[in-house]
JSON list of C-alpha atoms in Angstrom, two decimals:
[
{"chain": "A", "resi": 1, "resn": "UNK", "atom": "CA", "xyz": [12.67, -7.46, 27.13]},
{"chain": "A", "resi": 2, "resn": "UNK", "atom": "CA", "xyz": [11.02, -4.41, 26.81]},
{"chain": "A", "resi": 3, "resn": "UNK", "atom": "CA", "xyz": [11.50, -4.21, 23.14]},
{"chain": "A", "resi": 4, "resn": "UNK", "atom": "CA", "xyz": [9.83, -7.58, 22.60]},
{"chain": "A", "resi": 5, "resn": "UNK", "atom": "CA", "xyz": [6.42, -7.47, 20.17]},
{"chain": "A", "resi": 6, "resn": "UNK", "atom": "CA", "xyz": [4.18, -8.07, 23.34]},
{"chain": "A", "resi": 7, "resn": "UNK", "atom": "CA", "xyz": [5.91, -5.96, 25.45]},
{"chain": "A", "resi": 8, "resn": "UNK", "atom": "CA", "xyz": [5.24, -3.09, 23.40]},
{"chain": "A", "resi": 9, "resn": "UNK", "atom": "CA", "xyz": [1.65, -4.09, 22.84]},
{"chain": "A", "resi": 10, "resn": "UNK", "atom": "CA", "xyz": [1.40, -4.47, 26.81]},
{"chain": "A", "resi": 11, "resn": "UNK", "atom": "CA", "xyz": [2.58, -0.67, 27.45]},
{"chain": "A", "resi": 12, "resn": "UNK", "atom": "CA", "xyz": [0.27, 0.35, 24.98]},
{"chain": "A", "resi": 13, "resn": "UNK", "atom": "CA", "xyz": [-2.44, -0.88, 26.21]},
{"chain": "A", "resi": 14, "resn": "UNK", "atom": "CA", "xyz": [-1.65, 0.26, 30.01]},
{"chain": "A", "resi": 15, "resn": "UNK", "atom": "CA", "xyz": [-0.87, 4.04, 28.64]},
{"chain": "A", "resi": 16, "resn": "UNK", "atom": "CA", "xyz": [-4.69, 4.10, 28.42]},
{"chain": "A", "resi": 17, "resn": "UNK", "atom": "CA", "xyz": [-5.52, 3.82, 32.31]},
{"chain": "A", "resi": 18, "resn": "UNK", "atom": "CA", "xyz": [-3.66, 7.24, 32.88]},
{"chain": "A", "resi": 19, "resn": "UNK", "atom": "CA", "xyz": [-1.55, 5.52, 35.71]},
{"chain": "A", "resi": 20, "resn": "UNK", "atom": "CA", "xyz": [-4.28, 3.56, 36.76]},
{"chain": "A", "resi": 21, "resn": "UNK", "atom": "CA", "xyz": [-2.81, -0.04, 35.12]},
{"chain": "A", "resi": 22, "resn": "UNK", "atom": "CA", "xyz": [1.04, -0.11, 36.81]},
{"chain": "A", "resi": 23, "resn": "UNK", "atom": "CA", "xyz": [2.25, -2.95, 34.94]},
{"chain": "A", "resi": 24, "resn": "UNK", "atom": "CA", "xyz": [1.16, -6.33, 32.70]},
{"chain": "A", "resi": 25, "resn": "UNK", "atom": "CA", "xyz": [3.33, -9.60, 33.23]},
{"chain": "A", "resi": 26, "resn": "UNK", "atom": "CA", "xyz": [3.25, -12.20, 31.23]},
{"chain": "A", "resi": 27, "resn": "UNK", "atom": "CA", "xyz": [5.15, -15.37, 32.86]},
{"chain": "A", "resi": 28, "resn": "UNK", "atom": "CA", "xyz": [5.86, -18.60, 31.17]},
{"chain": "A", "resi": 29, "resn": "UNK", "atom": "CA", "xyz": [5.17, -22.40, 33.12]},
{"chain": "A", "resi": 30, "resn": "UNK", "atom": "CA", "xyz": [7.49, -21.42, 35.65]},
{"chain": "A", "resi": 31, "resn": "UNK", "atom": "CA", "xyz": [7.06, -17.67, 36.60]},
{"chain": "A", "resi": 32, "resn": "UNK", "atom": "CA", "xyz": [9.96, -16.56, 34.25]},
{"chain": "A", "resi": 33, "resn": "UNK", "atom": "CA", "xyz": [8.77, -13.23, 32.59]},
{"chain": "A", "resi": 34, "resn": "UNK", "atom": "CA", "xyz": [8.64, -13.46, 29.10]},
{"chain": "A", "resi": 35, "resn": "UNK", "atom": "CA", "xyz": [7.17, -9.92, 28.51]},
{"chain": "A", "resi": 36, "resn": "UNK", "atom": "CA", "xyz": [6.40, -6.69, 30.38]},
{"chain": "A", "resi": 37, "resn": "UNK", "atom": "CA", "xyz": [4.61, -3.72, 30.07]},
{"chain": "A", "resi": 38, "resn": "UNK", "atom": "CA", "xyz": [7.40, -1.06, 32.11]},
{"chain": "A", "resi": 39, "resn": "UNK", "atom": "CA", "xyz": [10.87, -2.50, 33.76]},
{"chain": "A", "resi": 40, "resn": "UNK", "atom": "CA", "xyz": [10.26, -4.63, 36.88]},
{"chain": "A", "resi": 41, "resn": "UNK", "atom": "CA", "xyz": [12.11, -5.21, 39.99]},
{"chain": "A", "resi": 42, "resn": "UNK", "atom": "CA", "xyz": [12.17, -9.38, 40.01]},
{"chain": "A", "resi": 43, "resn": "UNK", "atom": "CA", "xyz": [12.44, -11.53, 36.48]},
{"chain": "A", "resi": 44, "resn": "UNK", "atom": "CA", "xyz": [10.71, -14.39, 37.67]},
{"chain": "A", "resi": 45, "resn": "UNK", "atom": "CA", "xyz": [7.49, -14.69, 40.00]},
{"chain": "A", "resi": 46, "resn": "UNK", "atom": "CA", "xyz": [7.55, -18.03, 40.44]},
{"chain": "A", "resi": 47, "resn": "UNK", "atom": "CA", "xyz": [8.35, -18.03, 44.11]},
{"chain": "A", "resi": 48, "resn": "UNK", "atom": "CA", "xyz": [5.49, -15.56, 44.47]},
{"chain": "A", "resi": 49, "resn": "UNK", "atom": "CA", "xyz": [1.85, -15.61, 45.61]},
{"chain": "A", "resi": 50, "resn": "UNK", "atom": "CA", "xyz": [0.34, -14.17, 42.19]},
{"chain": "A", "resi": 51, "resn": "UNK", "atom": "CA", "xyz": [2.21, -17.12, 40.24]},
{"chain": "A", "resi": 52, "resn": "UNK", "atom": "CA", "xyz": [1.70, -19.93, 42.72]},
{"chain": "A", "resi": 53, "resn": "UNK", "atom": "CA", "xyz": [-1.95, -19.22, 44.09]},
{"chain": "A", "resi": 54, "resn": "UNK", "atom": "CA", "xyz": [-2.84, -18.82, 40.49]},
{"chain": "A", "resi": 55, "resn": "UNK", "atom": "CA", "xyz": [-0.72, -21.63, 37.86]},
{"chain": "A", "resi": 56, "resn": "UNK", "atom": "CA", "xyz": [-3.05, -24.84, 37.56]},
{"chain": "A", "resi": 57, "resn": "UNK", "atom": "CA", "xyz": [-5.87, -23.08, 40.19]},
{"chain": "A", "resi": 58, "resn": "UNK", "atom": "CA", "xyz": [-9.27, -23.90, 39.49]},
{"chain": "A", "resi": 59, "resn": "UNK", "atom": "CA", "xyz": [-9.76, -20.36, 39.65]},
{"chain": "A", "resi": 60, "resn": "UNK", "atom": "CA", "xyz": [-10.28, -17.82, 37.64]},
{"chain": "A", "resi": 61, "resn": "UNK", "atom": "CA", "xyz": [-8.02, -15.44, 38.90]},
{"chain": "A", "resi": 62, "resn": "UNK", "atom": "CA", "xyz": [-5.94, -14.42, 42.07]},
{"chain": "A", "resi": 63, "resn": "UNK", "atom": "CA", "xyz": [-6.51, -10.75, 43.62]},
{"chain": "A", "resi": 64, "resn": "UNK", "atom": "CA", "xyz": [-3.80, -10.59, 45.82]},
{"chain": "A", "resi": 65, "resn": "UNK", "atom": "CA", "xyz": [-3.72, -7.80, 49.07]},
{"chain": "A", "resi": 66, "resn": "UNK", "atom": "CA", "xyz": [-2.70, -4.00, 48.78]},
{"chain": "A", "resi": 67, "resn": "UNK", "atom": "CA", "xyz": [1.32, -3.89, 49.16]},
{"chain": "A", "resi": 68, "resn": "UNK", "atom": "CA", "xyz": [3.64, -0.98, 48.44]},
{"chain": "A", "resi": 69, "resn": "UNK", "atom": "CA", "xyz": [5.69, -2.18, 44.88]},
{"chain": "A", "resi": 70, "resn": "UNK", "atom": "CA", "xyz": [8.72, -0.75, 44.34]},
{"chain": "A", "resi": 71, "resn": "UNK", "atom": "CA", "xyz": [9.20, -1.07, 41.17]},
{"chain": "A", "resi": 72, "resn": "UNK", "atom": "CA", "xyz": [6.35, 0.96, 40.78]},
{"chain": "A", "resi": 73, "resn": "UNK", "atom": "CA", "xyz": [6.40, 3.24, 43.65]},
{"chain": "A", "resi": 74, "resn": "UNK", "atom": "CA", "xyz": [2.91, 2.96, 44.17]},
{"chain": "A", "resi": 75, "resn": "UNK", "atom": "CA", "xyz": [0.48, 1.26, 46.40]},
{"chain": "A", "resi": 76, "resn": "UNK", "atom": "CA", "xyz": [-1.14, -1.43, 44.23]},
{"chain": "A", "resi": 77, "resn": "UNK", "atom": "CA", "xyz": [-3.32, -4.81, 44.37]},
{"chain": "A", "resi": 78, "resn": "UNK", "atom": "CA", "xyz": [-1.92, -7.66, 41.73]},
{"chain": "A", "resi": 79, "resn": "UNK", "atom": "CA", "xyz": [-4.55, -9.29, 39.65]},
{"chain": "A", "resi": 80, "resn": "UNK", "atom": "CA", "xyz": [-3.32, -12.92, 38.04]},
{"chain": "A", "resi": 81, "resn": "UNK", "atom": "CA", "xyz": [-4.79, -14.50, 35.79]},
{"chain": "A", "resi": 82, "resn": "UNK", "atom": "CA", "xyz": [-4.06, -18.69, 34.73]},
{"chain": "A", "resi": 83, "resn": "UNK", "atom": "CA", "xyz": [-3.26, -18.34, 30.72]},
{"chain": "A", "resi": 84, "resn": "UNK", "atom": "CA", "xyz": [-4.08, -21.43, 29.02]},
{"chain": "A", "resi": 85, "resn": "UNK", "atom": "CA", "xyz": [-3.48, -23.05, 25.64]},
{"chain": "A", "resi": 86, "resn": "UNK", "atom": "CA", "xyz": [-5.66, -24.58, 22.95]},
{"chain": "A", "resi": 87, "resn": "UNK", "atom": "CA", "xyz": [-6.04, -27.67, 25.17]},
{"chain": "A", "resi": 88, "resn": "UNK", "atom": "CA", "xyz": [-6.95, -26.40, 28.48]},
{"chain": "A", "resi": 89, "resn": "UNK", "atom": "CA", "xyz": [-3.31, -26.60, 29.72]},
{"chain": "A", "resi": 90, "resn": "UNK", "atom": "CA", "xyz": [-1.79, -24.06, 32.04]},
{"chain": "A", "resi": 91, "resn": "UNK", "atom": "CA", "xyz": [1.45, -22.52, 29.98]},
{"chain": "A", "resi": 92, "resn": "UNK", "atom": "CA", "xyz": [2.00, -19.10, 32.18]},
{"chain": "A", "resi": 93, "resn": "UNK", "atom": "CA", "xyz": [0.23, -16.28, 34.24]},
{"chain": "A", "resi": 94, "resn": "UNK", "atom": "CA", "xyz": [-1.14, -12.83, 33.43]},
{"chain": "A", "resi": 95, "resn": "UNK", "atom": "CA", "xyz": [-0.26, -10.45, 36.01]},
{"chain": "A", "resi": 96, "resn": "UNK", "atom": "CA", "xyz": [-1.93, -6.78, 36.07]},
{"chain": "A", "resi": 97, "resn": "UNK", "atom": "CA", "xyz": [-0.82, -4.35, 38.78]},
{"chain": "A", "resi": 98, "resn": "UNK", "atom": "CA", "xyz": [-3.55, -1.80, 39.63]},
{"chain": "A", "resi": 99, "resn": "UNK", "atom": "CA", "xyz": [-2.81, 1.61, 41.55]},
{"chain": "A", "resi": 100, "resn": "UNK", "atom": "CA", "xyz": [-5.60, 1.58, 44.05]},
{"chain": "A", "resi": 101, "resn": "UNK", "atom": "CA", "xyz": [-5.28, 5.19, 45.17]},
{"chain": "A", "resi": 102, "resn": "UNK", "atom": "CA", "xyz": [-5.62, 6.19, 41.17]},
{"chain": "A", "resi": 103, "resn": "UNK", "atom": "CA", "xyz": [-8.31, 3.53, 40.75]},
{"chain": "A", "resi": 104, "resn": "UNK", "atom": "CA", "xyz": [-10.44, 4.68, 43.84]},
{"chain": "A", "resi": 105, "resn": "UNK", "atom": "CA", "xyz": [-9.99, 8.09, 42.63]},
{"chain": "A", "resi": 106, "resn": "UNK", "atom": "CA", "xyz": [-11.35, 7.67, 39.29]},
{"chain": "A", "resi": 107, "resn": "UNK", "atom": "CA", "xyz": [-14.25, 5.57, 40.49]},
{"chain": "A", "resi": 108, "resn": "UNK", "atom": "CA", "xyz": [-15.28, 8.56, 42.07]},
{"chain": "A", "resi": 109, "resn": "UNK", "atom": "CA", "xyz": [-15.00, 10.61, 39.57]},
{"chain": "A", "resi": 110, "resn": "UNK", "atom": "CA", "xyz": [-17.32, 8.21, 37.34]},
{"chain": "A", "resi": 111, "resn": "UNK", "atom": "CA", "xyz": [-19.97, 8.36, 40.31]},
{"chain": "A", "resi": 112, "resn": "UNK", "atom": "CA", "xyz": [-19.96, 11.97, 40.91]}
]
């Protein structure tokens, strides 16, 4: 999976948060990961808060509470996000794991 187009485009992009980004999910319509940005510990999250509190919400995203990840190994809030298609259907979820530690840290740095 990790070879996969998107998957390589998803580590890419988190490689520029310097640790701050953990990981990028991308599930299909029923939380089976179709790419990722690092290896995770669970293939499909759709028995999880950040896919069900966030496929076909009228929200615009889920920010879910601070929780130790071990596939990570660090202490991180999930951000998910409802993808939709051309028509305004719901076809998957964005996940993006932030460190908070790293992302405290560096906001301030940027204040200071």
């Amino acid at each position: 999976m990790l070879n996969l187009p998107l998957s390589k485009v998803f580590k890419k992009w988190q490689l520029q948060f310097k640790g701050v980004v953990t990981e990028l999910i991308l599930t299909d319509n029923q939380g089976k990961n179709i790419a990722i940005s690092k290896l995770t510990s669970d293939y499909w999250q759709g028995d999880e808060n950040k896919f069900t509190k966030t496929f076909k919400q009228s929200k615009d995203f889920n920010f879910d509470s601070v929780t130790y990840d071990a596939s990570t190994h660090h202490f991180q809030v999930q951000l998910s996000f409802p993808v939709l298609d051309d028509n305004n259907s719901h076809i998957g979820v964005l996940i993006l794991g932030v460190d908070v530690e790293k992302a405290l840290h560096s906001s301030n740095e940027k204040s200071n």
